[in-house]
Tab-separated table of C-alpha atoms in Angstrom:
chain	number	residue	atom	x	y	z
A	203	MET	CA	101.364	77.394	-19.439
A	204	GLY	CA	104.027	77.150	-16.762
A	205	ASP	CA	107.022	77.035	-19.195
A	206	ASP	CA	108.961	80.064	-19.850
A	207	ILE	CA	108.585	81.924	-23.203
A	208	ALA	CA	111.357	83.531	-24.953
A	209	GLY	CA	109.566	86.180	-26.944
A	210	SER	CA	106.400	87.739	-27.934
A	211	GLU	CA	106.745	88.213	-31.751
A	212	TYR	CA	106.658	85.460	-34.268
A	213	THR	CA	107.527	85.289	-37.955
A	214	ARG	CA	105.618	83.346	-40.667
A	215	GLU	CA	108.615	80.893	-40.676
A	216	ASP	CA	108.082	80.503	-36.922
A	217	ARG	CA	104.599	79.447	-37.536
A	218	LYS	CA	105.256	76.983	-40.168
A	219	ARG	CA	108.202	75.382	-38.312
A	220	TYR	CA	106.146	75.160	-35.111
A	221	ARG	CA	103.258	73.463	-36.898
A	222	GLU	CA	105.661	70.869	-38.578
A	223	LYS	CA	107.111	70.382	-35.133
A	224	VAL	CA	104.034	69.956	-33.167
A	225	ARG	CA	102.661	67.374	-35.765
A	226	GLN	CA	105.976	65.445	-35.393
A	227	CYS	CA	105.454	65.540	-31.653
A	228	LEU	CA	101.902	64.141	-32.057
A	229	ASP	CA	103.173	61.305	-34.376
A	230	VAL	CA	105.765	60.510	-31.644
A	231	PHE	CA	103.305	60.583	-28.837
A	232	GLU	CA	101.056	58.144	-30.770
A	233	ARG	CA	103.950	55.832	-30.977
A	234	MET	CA	104.696	56.167	-27.304
A	235	LEU	CA	101.189	55.255	-26.443
A	236	VAL	CA	101.770	51.945	-28.187
A	237	GLU	CA	105.322	51.272	-27.480
A	238	HIS	CA	106.381	53.095	-24.290
A	239	THR	CA	106.022	52.170	-20.583
A	240	PHE	CA	104.410	55.147	-18.696
A	241	GLU	CA	105.337	55.587	-15.172
A	242	PHE	CA	102.594	54.108	-12.847
A	243	ASP	CA	104.219	52.376	-9.901
A	244	GLN	CA	102.112	54.604	-7.507
A	245	GLN	CA	99.121	56.617	-8.557
A	246	LEU	CA	99.649	60.194	-7.519
A	247	THR	CA	97.383	63.297	-7.058
A	248	GLY	CA	98.225	66.811	-7.175
A	249	LEU	CA	96.780	70.344	-6.245
A	250	GLU	CA	97.221	73.925	-7.303
A	251	ILE	CA	95.562	76.773	-5.567
A	252	GLU	CA	95.306	80.299	-7.158
A	253	LEU	CA	95.109	83.116	-4.699
A	254	ASN	CA	94.270	86.967	-4.370
A	255	LEU	CA	96.226	89.628	-2.656
A	256	VAL	CA	94.243	92.432	-1.145
A	257	ASP	CA	95.206	95.639	0.875
A	258	ASP	CA	93.780	96.677	4.137
A	259	SER	CA	90.518	98.026	2.704
A	260	GLY	CA	89.988	94.873	0.627
A	261	ASP	CA	90.989	96.109	-2.693
A	262	PRO	CA	93.451	94.253	-4.969
A	263	ALA	CA	97.218	94.690	-3.969
A	264	MET	CA	99.303	94.968	-7.063
A	265	ASP	CA	102.401	93.579	-5.436
A	266	ASN	CA	102.936	89.949	-5.967
A	267	ALA	CA	106.620	90.075	-6.936
A	268	ALA	CA	107.586	91.709	-3.575
A	269	VAL	CA	105.140	89.478	-1.690
A	270	LEU	CA	106.640	86.411	-3.266
A	271	ALA	CA	110.072	87.396	-2.538
A	272	ASN	CA	109.188	87.848	1.063
A	273	ILE	CA	107.458	84.432	1.256
A	274	ALA	CA	110.654	82.974	-0.388
A	275	ASP	CA	109.158	79.479	-0.960
A	276	PRO	CA	109.315	77.980	-4.511
A	277	ALA	CA	105.946	76.331	-4.014
A	278	TYR	CA	104.478	79.883	-4.551
A	279	GLN	CA	104.822	81.492	-7.941
A	280	THR	CA	103.253	84.367	-9.890
A	281	GLU	CA	99.925	84.314	-11.624
A	282	LEU	CA	98.701	86.646	-14.470
A	283	GLY	CA	97.657	89.601	-12.349
A	284	GLN	CA	100.159	91.347	-10.009
A	285	TYR	CA	97.527	90.736	-7.272
A	286	ASN	CA	97.420	86.889	-8.015
A	287	ILE	CA	99.768	84.237	-6.677
A	288	GLU	CA	99.723	80.400	-6.962
A	289	LEU	CA	100.489	77.612	-4.517
A	290	ASN	CA	101.558	74.329	-6.089
A	291	VAL	CA	101.354	71.210	-3.646
A	292	GLU	CA	103.776	68.411	-4.288
A	293	PRO	CA	102.263	65.237	-5.896
A	294	GLN	CA	101.309	62.585	-3.408
A	295	ALA	CA	99.402	59.492	-2.907
A	296	MET	CA	96.099	59.132	-1.370
A	297	PRO	CA	96.079	56.458	1.239
A	298	GLY	CA	95.686	56.644	4.902
A	299	ASP	CA	95.727	60.170	6.609
A	300	THR	CA	97.300	61.802	3.682
A	301	LEU	CA	94.287	64.333	3.231
A	302	LEU	CA	94.428	65.209	6.959
A	303	GLU	CA	98.056	65.632	6.833
A	304	LEU	CA	97.827	67.817	3.697
A	305	GLU	CA	95.068	70.024	5.479
A	306	ALA	CA	97.564	70.775	8.255
A	307	SER	CA	100.517	71.470	6.014
A	308	LEU	CA	98.470	73.724	3.688
A	309	ARG	CA	97.185	75.742	6.640
A	310	SER	CA	100.635	76.039	7.958
A	311	SER	CA	102.063	77.100	4.630
A	312	LEU	CA	99.170	79.580	3.925
A	313	ASP	CA	99.752	80.950	7.622
A	314	HIS	CA	103.395	81.483	6.841
A	315	ALA	CA	102.609	83.144	3.423
A	316	GLU	CA	99.928	85.395	5.055
A	317	ALA	CA	102.270	86.521	7.682
A	318	LYS	CA	104.916	87.446	5.012
A	319	ALA	CA	102.228	89.044	2.848
A	320	ASN	CA	101.216	91.158	5.848
A	321	GLU	CA	104.721	92.531	6.197
A	322	ARG	CA	104.109	93.965	2.641
A	323	GLY	CA	100.703	95.252	3.683
A	324	ALA	CA	98.867	92.518	1.884
A	325	ASP	CA	96.321	89.762	2.824
A	326	ILE	CA	95.733	86.670	0.985
A	327	VAL	CA	92.132	85.743	-0.043
A	328	MET	CA	91.087	82.332	-1.493
A	329	VAL	CA	87.983	83.013	-3.580
A	330	GLY	CA	86.964	82.318	-7.180
A	331	ILE	CA	86.680	85.882	-8.162
A	332	LEU	CA	87.732	88.749	-5.867
A	333	PRO	CA	84.412	90.452	-5.230
A	334	THR	CA	86.075	93.904	-4.722
A	335	LEU	CA	87.850	93.960	-8.071
A	336	MET	CA	86.681	96.650	-10.324
A	337	PRO	CA	87.583	97.665	-13.862
A	338	GLU	CA	89.644	100.627	-12.862
A	339	HIS	CA	91.873	98.254	-10.934
A	340	LEU	CA	92.932	96.736	-14.293
A	341	THR	CA	93.717	99.829	-16.219
A	342	ALA	CA	97.304	100.571	-15.159
A	343	ASP	CA	100.190	98.318	-14.287
A	344	TRP	CA	98.231	95.161	-13.506
A	345	MET	CA	100.106	92.359	-15.352
A	346	SER	CA	102.721	90.311	-13.619
A	347	ALA	CA	106.394	90.697	-14.940
A	348	ASN	CA	106.772	87.443	-16.767
A	349	PRO	CA	107.401	87.256	-20.540
A	350	ARG	CA	104.738	84.515	-21.169
A	351	TYR	CA	101.885	86.686	-19.937
A	352	ALA	CA	102.804	89.483	-22.270
A	353	ALA	CA	103.245	87.019	-25.128
A	354	LEU	CA	99.825	85.490	-24.371
A	355	ASN	CA	98.206	88.985	-24.404
A	356	GLU	CA	99.776	89.859	-27.694
A	357	ALA	CA	98.854	86.507	-29.165
A	358	ILE	CA	95.247	86.669	-28.273
A	359	PHE	CA	94.830	90.303	-29.675
A	360	ALA	CA	96.752	89.433	-32.684
A	361	ALA	CA	94.311	86.550	-33.459
A	362	ARG	CA	91.254	88.745	-32.555
A	363	ARG	CA	92.257	92.042	-34.204
A	364	GLU	CA	89.952	93.926	-32.092
A	365	ASP	CA	89.057	94.335	-28.356
A	366	LEU	CA	87.639	91.768	-26.226
A	367	GLU	CA	83.882	91.930	-25.490
A	368	LEU	CA	82.555	90.694	-22.175
A	369	ASP	CA	78.722	90.075	-22.191
A	370	ILE	CA	77.610	87.993	-19.295
A	371	HIS	CA	73.912	87.757	-18.236
A	372	GLY	CA	72.932	86.713	-14.651
A	373	THR	CA	69.364	86.085	-13.535
A	374	ASP	CA	68.903	89.794	-12.579
A	375	GLU	CA	71.980	91.723	-13.657
A	376	ALA	CA	74.256	91.701	-16.615
A	377	LEU	CA	77.862	92.965	-17.382
A	378	HIS	CA	78.721	94.234	-20.773
A	379	MET	CA	81.997	95.988	-21.235
A	380	ASP	CA	85.108	95.970	-23.666
A	381	ALA	CA	88.673	95.214	-22.765
A	382	ASP	CA	91.893	96.030	-24.762
A	383	THR	CA	93.892	93.534	-22.770
A	384	ILE	CA	93.336	89.968	-21.187
A	385	ALA	CA	93.335	91.602	-17.794
A	386	PRO	CA	89.792	90.414	-16.912
A	387	GLU	CA	91.131	86.889	-17.162
A	388	SER	CA	93.216	87.643	-13.985
A	389	ALA	CA	90.081	87.663	-12.113
A	390	CYS	CA	89.552	83.881	-12.364
A	391	THR	CA	91.264	82.069	-9.499
A	392	SER	CA	90.864	78.420	-9.315
A	393	VAL	CA	91.802	75.101	-7.856
A	394	GLN	CA	93.234	72.530	-10.114
A	395	LEU	CA	93.204	68.740	-9.137
A	396	HIS	CA	95.573	66.405	-10.899
A	397	LEU	CA	95.149	62.608	-11.147
A	398	GLN	CA	97.873	60.535	-12.722
A	399	VAL	CA	96.457	57.603	-14.806
A	400	SER	CA	97.678	54.905	-17.168
A	401	PRO	CA	97.123	55.302	-20.779
A	402	ALA	CA	94.625	52.454	-20.898
A	403	ASP	CA	92.576	54.108	-18.196
A	404	PHE	CA	92.877	57.782	-19.363
A	405	ALA	CA	89.643	57.935	-21.552
A	406	ALA	CA	87.517	56.313	-18.664
A	407	ASN	CA	88.735	58.834	-16.246
A	408	TRP	CA	88.423	61.801	-18.483
A	409	ASN	CA	84.915	60.942	-19.570
A	410	ALA	CA	83.869	60.423	-15.909
A	411	ALA	CA	85.427	63.874	-14.973
A	412	GLN	CA	83.462	65.530	-17.802
A	413	ALA	CA	80.166	63.977	-16.584
A	414	LEU	CA	80.945	65.081	-12.959
A	415	ALA	CA	81.819	68.685	-13.974
A	416	GLY	CA	78.338	70.032	-13.698
A	417	PRO	CA	77.766	68.620	-10.076
A	418	GLN	CA	81.241	69.933	-9.100
A	419	LEU	CA	80.123	73.450	-9.839
A	420	ALA	CA	76.848	73.337	-8.123
A	421	LEU	CA	78.484	71.879	-4.954
A	422	ALA	CA	81.423	74.408	-5.059
A	423	ALA	CA	80.380	77.591	-6.822
A	424	ASN	CA	82.205	80.653	-5.388
A	425	SER	CA	82.301	83.393	-7.838
A	426	PRO	CA	78.966	85.089	-8.063
A	427	PHE	CA	80.183	88.890	-8.414
A	428	LEU	CA	82.312	90.378	-11.080
A	429	PHE	CA	83.069	94.194	-11.377
A	430	GLY	CA	80.160	94.752	-8.837
A	431	LYS	CA	77.489	92.896	-10.720
A	432	LYS	CA	75.752	89.693	-9.447
A	433	LEU	CA	76.004	87.191	-12.371
A	434	TRP	CA	76.394	83.481	-12.425
A	435	ALA	CA	77.044	81.282	-9.277
A	436	GLU	CA	80.336	80.464	-10.907
A	437	THR	CA	80.916	83.564	-13.139
A	438	ARG	CA	84.504	82.478	-13.379
A	439	CYS	CA	83.676	79.875	-16.069
A	440	GLU	CA	82.091	82.331	-18.527
A	441	LEU	CA	84.390	85.028	-17.695
A	442	PHE	CA	87.507	82.802	-18.510
A	443	LEU	CA	85.848	81.758	-21.865
A	444	GLN	CA	85.148	85.416	-23.004
A	445	ALA	CA	88.424	86.945	-21.602
A	446	THR	CA	90.622	84.507	-23.664
A	447	ASP	CA	88.455	84.457	-26.639
A	448	THR	CA	90.426	84.676	-29.957
A	449	ARG	CA	87.381	84.554	-32.105
A	450	SER	CA	85.729	87.504	-33.847
A	451	PRO	CA	81.802	87.617	-33.611
A	452	GLU	CA	81.844	86.141	-37.163
A	453	LEU	CA	84.048	83.192	-36.325
A	454	LYS	CA	81.704	82.396	-33.346
A	455	THR	CA	78.798	82.424	-35.840
A	456	GLN	CA	80.720	80.008	-38.044
A	457	GLY	CA	81.021	77.685	-35.129
A	458	VAL	CA	84.714	78.014	-34.694
A	459	ARG	CA	85.700	76.447	-31.273
A	460	PRO	CA	86.748	78.641	-28.267
A	461	ARG	CA	90.096	77.816	-26.663
A	462	VAL	CA	88.115	77.599	-23.306
A	463	PHE	CA	86.677	74.363	-24.454
A	464	PHE	CA	84.228	71.792	-22.778
A	465	GLY	CA	84.629	69.499	-25.750
A	466	GLU	CA	82.224	67.880	-28.244
A	467	ARG	CA	82.455	64.046	-27.520
A	468	TRP	CA	83.308	61.308	-25.284
A	469	ILE	CA	86.802	59.999	-26.130
A	470	THR	CA	88.347	56.522	-26.631
A	471	SER	CA	92.043	57.624	-26.060
A	472	ILE	CA	93.976	60.570	-24.660
A	473	PHE	CA	95.341	60.812	-28.194
A	474	ASP	CA	91.798	62.030	-29.328
A	475	LEU	CA	92.304	65.298	-27.094
A	476	PHE	CA	95.845	65.904	-28.299
A	477	GLU	CA	94.954	65.448	-31.877
A	478	GLU	CA	91.828	67.859	-31.570
A	479	ASN	CA	94.229	70.462	-30.027
A	480	VAL	CA	96.551	70.252	-32.985
A	481	ARG	CA	93.717	69.967	-35.584
A	482	TYR	CA	91.408	72.716	-34.503
A	483	PHE	CA	93.362	75.364	-32.612
A	484	PRO	CA	96.135	77.788	-34.417
A	485	ALA	CA	99.305	78.238	-32.430
A	486	LEU	CA	99.181	81.012	-29.936
A	487	LEU	CA	102.883	80.920	-28.870
A	488	PRO	CA	104.664	79.065	-31.852
A	489	GLU	CA	108.098	78.398	-30.078
A	490	THR	CA	110.178	75.560	-31.125
A	491	THR	CA	112.884	73.679	-29.462
A	492	ASP	CA	115.995	71.735	-30.752
A	493	GLU	CA	114.814	68.350	-29.466
A	494	ASP	CA	114.432	65.633	-32.123
A	495	PRO	CA	111.658	63.688	-30.576
A	496	VAL	CA	112.008	60.660	-32.911
A	497	ALA	CA	115.741	60.448	-32.161
A	498	VAL	CA	115.053	60.762	-28.364
A	499	LEU	CA	112.561	58.020	-28.550
A	500	ASP	CA	114.579	55.829	-30.667
A	501	ALA	CA	117.423	55.996	-28.165
A	502	GLY	CA	115.198	54.602	-25.451
A	503	HIS	CA	114.303	57.843	-23.766
A	504	ALA	CA	111.204	59.783	-23.165
A	505	PRO	CA	111.132	63.016	-25.313
A	506	ARG	CA	109.684	66.198	-23.596
A	507	LEU	CA	107.366	66.967	-26.637
A	508	GLN	CA	107.695	70.601	-25.815
A	509	GLU	CA	105.902	71.929	-28.814
A	510	LEU	CA	102.905	69.558	-28.106
A	511	ARG	CA	102.941	70.496	-24.371
A	512	LEU	CA	102.866	74.218	-25.262
A	513	GLN	CA	99.917	73.728	-27.680
A	514	ASN	CA	98.018	71.847	-25.135
A	515	GLY	CA	98.864	74.502	-22.433
A	516	THR	CA	97.038	77.121	-24.739
A	517	VAL	CA	93.797	75.148	-25.096
A	518	TYR	CA	91.919	75.531	-21.861
A	519	ARG	CA	89.682	72.434	-21.452
A	520	TRP	CA	87.983	72.161	-18.310
A	521	ASN	CA	89.513	68.746	-17.991
A	522	ARG	CA	92.857	69.010	-19.606
A	523	PRO	CA	95.021	66.065	-20.775
A	524	VAL	CA	98.592	66.258	-19.407
A	525	TYR	CA	101.701	64.580	-20.781
A	526	ASP	CA	104.928	65.231	-18.767
A	527	VAL	CA	108.234	63.805	-17.870
A	528	ALA	CA	109.642	63.496	-14.325
A	529	ASP	CA	112.997	62.050	-13.547
A	530	GLY	CA	113.138	60.678	-17.049
A	531	GLN	CA	109.906	58.783	-16.829
A	532	PRO	CA	106.832	59.970	-18.919
A	533	HIS	CA	103.494	59.943	-17.206
A	534	LEU	CA	99.912	61.182	-18.100
A	535	ARG	CA	97.419	63.111	-15.939
A	536	VAL	CA	93.849	64.507	-16.004
A	537	GLU	CA	93.914	68.063	-14.829
A	538	ASN	CA	90.497	68.908	-13.445
A	539	ARG	CA	90.190	72.713	-13.745
A	540	VAL	CA	86.599	73.136	-12.809
A	541	LEU	CA	86.697	74.267	-9.246
A	542	PRO	CA	87.069	77.812	-7.907
A	543	ALA	CA	89.428	78.568	-5.146
A	544	GLY	CA	88.188	78.657	-1.596
A	545	PRO	CA	86.331	79.309	0.531
A	546	THR	CA	88.600	77.536	3.020
A	547	VAL	CA	91.254	74.910	3.173
A	548	VAL	CA	88.895	72.357	4.486
A	549	ASP	CA	86.247	73.213	1.825
A	550	VAL	CA	88.940	72.826	-0.829
A	551	LEU	CA	90.087	69.466	0.488
A	552	ALA	CA	86.343	68.306	0.873
A	553	ASN	CA	85.817	69.134	-2.852
A	554	ALA	CA	89.003	67.299	-3.832
A	555	ALA	CA	88.001	64.192	-1.675
A	556	PHE	CA	84.465	64.213	-3.344
A	557	TYR	CA	86.139	64.380	-6.801
A	558	TYR	CA	88.813	61.808	-6.392
A	559	GLY	CA	86.362	59.371	-4.717
A	560	ALA	CA	83.387	59.820	-7.215
A	561	ILE	CA	85.860	59.763	-10.212
A	562	ARG	CA	87.334	56.434	-8.898
A	563	MET	CA	83.977	54.827	-9.150
A	564	LEU	CA	82.658	56.497	-12.242
A	565	ALA	CA	85.619	55.431	-14.227
A	566	ALA	CA	85.508	51.870	-13.023
A	567	GLU	CA	81.664	51.273	-13.789
A	568	GLU	CA	81.002	48.406	-16.165
A	569	ARG	CA	78.527	50.357	-18.001
A	570	PRO	CA	79.993	53.976	-17.603
A	571	VAL	CA	77.954	57.127	-17.591
A	572	SER	CA	79.212	58.075	-20.870
A	573	SER	CA	77.269	55.300	-22.424
A	574	LYS	CA	74.219	56.249	-20.867
A	575	MET	CA	74.246	60.051	-21.236
A	576	THR	CA	74.981	62.162	-24.347
A	577	PHE	CA	77.826	64.443	-24.211
A	578	SER	CA	75.698	67.422	-24.983
A	579	THR	CA	73.779	66.519	-21.782
A	580	ALA	CA	77.012	66.651	-19.821
A	581	ALA	CA	77.791	70.151	-21.412
A	582	MET	CA	74.373	71.410	-20.549
A	583	ASN	CA	74.813	70.104	-16.821
A	584	PHE	CA	77.987	71.904	-16.738
A	585	ASP	CA	76.419	75.113	-17.881
A	586	ALA	CA	73.571	74.774	-15.418
A	587	GLY	CA	76.062	74.192	-12.396
A	588	ALA	CA	77.913	77.360	-13.429
A	589	ARG	CA	74.821	79.586	-13.943
A	590	LEU	CA	72.712	78.452	-11.176
A	591	GLY	CA	74.911	76.888	-8.249
A	592	VAL	CA	72.606	75.683	-5.605
A	593	ASP	CA	69.462	76.224	-7.790
A	594	ALA	CA	70.795	73.887	-10.457
A	595	ARG	CA	68.915	70.844	-11.921
A	596	PHE	CA	70.698	68.093	-13.965
A	597	TYR	CA	69.670	65.214	-15.969
A	598	TRP	CA	71.340	61.907	-14.873
A	599	PRO	CA	70.927	58.451	-16.209
A	600	GLY	CA	68.495	56.401	-13.931
A	601	PHE	CA	67.266	59.560	-12.246
A	602	GLY	CA	65.930	61.830	-15.014
A	603	GLU	CA	65.911	65.475	-14.072
A	604	ILE	CA	67.066	65.867	-10.475
A	605	THR	CA	68.248	68.788	-8.235
A	606	TRP	CA	72.048	68.795	-7.598
A	607	ASP	CA	71.676	68.191	-3.854
A	608	GLU	CA	69.379	65.068	-4.187
A	609	LEU	CA	71.789	63.675	-7.129
A	610	THR	CA	74.807	64.128	-4.735
A	611	LEU	CA	73.241	62.840	-1.633
A	612	ARG	CA	71.380	59.838	-3.221
A	613	HIS	CA	74.070	58.855	-5.827
A	614	LEU	CA	77.458	60.558	-6.071
A	615	LEU	CA	78.215	60.801	-2.336
A	616	PRO	CA	77.866	57.185	-1.733
A	617	MET	CA	80.058	56.568	-4.790
A	618	ALA	CA	82.626	59.055	-3.267
A	619	HIS	CA	82.538	57.146	0.016
A	620	GLU	CA	83.330	53.748	-1.781
A	621	GLY	CA	85.816	55.410	-4.031
A	622	LEU	CA	87.885	56.705	-1.073
A	623	ASP	CA	87.652	53.396	0.633
A	624	ARG	CA	89.127	51.765	-2.645
A	625	TRP	CA	91.917	54.655	-2.613
A	626	GLY	CA	92.751	53.293	0.896
A	627	VAL	CA	91.876	56.722	2.531
A	628	SER	CA	91.391	56.517	6.296
A	629	ALA	CA	87.974	56.463	7.785
A	630	ALA	CA	88.668	59.533	9.727
A	631	ALA	CA	89.729	61.509	6.610
A	632	ARG	CA	86.829	60.181	4.449
A	633	ASP	CA	84.412	61.174	7.070
A	634	ARG	CA	85.789	64.574	7.646
A	635	TYR	CA	85.807	65.817	4.190
A	636	LEU	CA	82.684	63.959	2.774
A	637	GLY	CA	81.004	65.100	5.940
A	638	VAL	CA	81.493	68.569	4.843
A	639	ILE	CA	80.021	67.614	1.340
A	640	GLU	CA	76.827	66.134	2.794
A	641	ALA	CA	76.253	69.214	5.083
A	642	ARG	CA	76.729	71.465	2.238
A	643	CYS	CA	73.904	69.588	0.445
A	644	LYS	CA	71.600	69.533	3.426
A	645	THR	CA	71.968	73.190	3.978
A	646	ARG	CA	72.147	74.069	0.266
A	647	ARG	CA	74.924	76.579	1.062
A	648	ASN	CA	78.124	77.084	-0.951
A	649	GLY	CA	80.432	79.929	-1.272
A	650	ALA	CA	78.516	81.724	-3.900
A	651	SER	CA	75.169	81.454	-2.061
A	652	TRP	CA	76.799	82.765	1.259
A	653	GLN	CA	78.311	85.655	-0.719
A	654	VAL	CA	74.979	86.573	-2.434
A	655	GLU	CA	73.024	86.262	0.755
A	656	THR	CA	75.318	88.408	2.737
A	657	VAL	CA	75.542	91.230	0.129
A	658	GLU	CA	71.723	91.143	-0.206
A	659	ALA	CA	71.482	91.535	3.636
A	660	LEU	CA	73.950	94.381	3.789
A	661	GLU	CA	72.181	96.104	0.885
A	662	ARG	CA	68.906	95.917	2.749
A	663	SER	CA	70.646	97.611	5.755
A	664	GLY	CA	71.335	100.568	3.565
A	665	LEU	CA	74.864	99.879	2.220
A	666	SER	CA	75.617	100.495	-1.436
A	667	ARG	CA	76.798	97.589	-3.637
A	668	VAL	CA	80.448	98.553	-3.452
A	669	ARG	CA	80.287	99.047	0.467
A	670	ALA	CA	78.337	95.797	0.655
A	671	LEU	CA	81.025	93.922	-1.302
A	672	HIS	CA	83.754	95.200	0.867
A	673	GLU	CA	82.103	94.384	4.078
A	674	MET	CA	81.205	90.940	2.803
A	675	LEU	CA	84.750	90.414	2.028
A	676	ARG	CA	85.753	91.304	5.447
A	677	HIS	CA	83.534	88.676	7.030
A	678	TYR	CA	84.722	86.240	4.315
A	679	ARG	CA	88.256	86.719	5.313
A	680	GLU	CA	87.623	86.244	9.019
A	681	ASN	CA	85.862	82.955	8.200
A	682	MET	CA	88.441	81.682	5.632
A	683	HIS	CA	91.188	82.146	8.370
A	684	ALA	CA	89.004	80.245	11.021
A	685	ASN	CA	88.854	77.283	8.427
A	686	GLU	CA	85.339	76.434	9.409
A	687	PRO	CA	83.506	75.107	6.261
A	688	VAL	CA	81.226	77.438	4.324
A	689	HIS	CA	77.991	75.832	5.195
A	690	THR	CA	78.538	76.908	8.868
A	691	TRP	CA	79.135	80.485	8.097
A	692	GLU	CA	76.380	82.831	9.346
A	693	VAL	CA	74.884	85.574	7.245
A	694	PRO	CA	75.807	88.841	9.238
A	695	ALA	CA	73.407	91.265	9.941
A	696	GLY	CA	73.637	94.698	8.103
């Protein structure tokens, strides 16, 4: 969804032309998978971090345009809400001390951005859902001034023909409310991990990423509060599904697929996913270009396949397939969208190191996990990780039902160690980041559990929920800037 959108109103002819064009792009993409050479001289990884802006009191600061102008760095861009910005990290290879160097550069970049935000009276917070966000913050001028966000909002409600309904039940509390815009989606701030893969290896990597999604969430959940309610450990997952849902209740009952989509089956090719996107999901933003992809391919060049890319960008898979062209060369990526932002730079890179290391091994197994676990079990693990976080239990082949921390310590963490070694990651980087993962398992503390424990302690001391959330966020911000991993954070006294 990073591409610009020209308008927000589309005719029936626009939709017909787009459907024809996107199917043509799909045919060309199928040809390319057979005939074309995809860029793969050096396997690259990438990182995006979505961030929140808050004012001195910890409430959302609706000022991203001015803050971005002050930061004046093209790596920082707008996101959906005026209190959101995004940091995009240049693609890079993994070997050596790259992760350690990335930590230093990320901290330097964020420190610079924070200083520039401070000049506008704002602070930057890296968290899955801003815990002080309330519905009243999203009733006025909340949306970023970018045509694609307005177009997306119009398209979702044109498809629904009624207000959105948010209905999220936690263990003890629940949220039920209606929304007449996609504003609640802006609460979802995540980290996206990109991995460039060859066409032949795409299916193995995507299947492995799907299997790993549940453990990722239990390990890294950081979104327990939404609009003052304590809900899921990673409420962002369910919120994102409901806040972008184009289906009416009747269509849900009929089994129509949501656009936030875990998937239904293991795949054998990246083509399976693009074909599903075209077959199952009506166009949200049916914009066409003048590119003739057949002619471009016949001329020996890589077509942009913009219509297919736009369709893919409006289907929000937790592990999304990506086709892109850089310097005239096409390439494929798995975009892992499972993780929340935060709590610290070192935590983000620990989560990334665990993912890249484990995925390297899972995708290379002679008998892959996808041959031993049903896809529905992977989906149930994902749901358990999002709902329960550090209390999650999973099914995993060879272990049966097992707690997330035991599965990670006994099986996935050793895999990640070996995987990072195969990536050529230095021992210093490997041990720093996977040491954080090990300690998080042994302490059974992630961002979500720290937030919940802290708010409960503050409420026991006599603070209201709203006051406790603000005070918790104050401590969170201090710890975030210190860059000490979340498992070391103390729960403050009330």
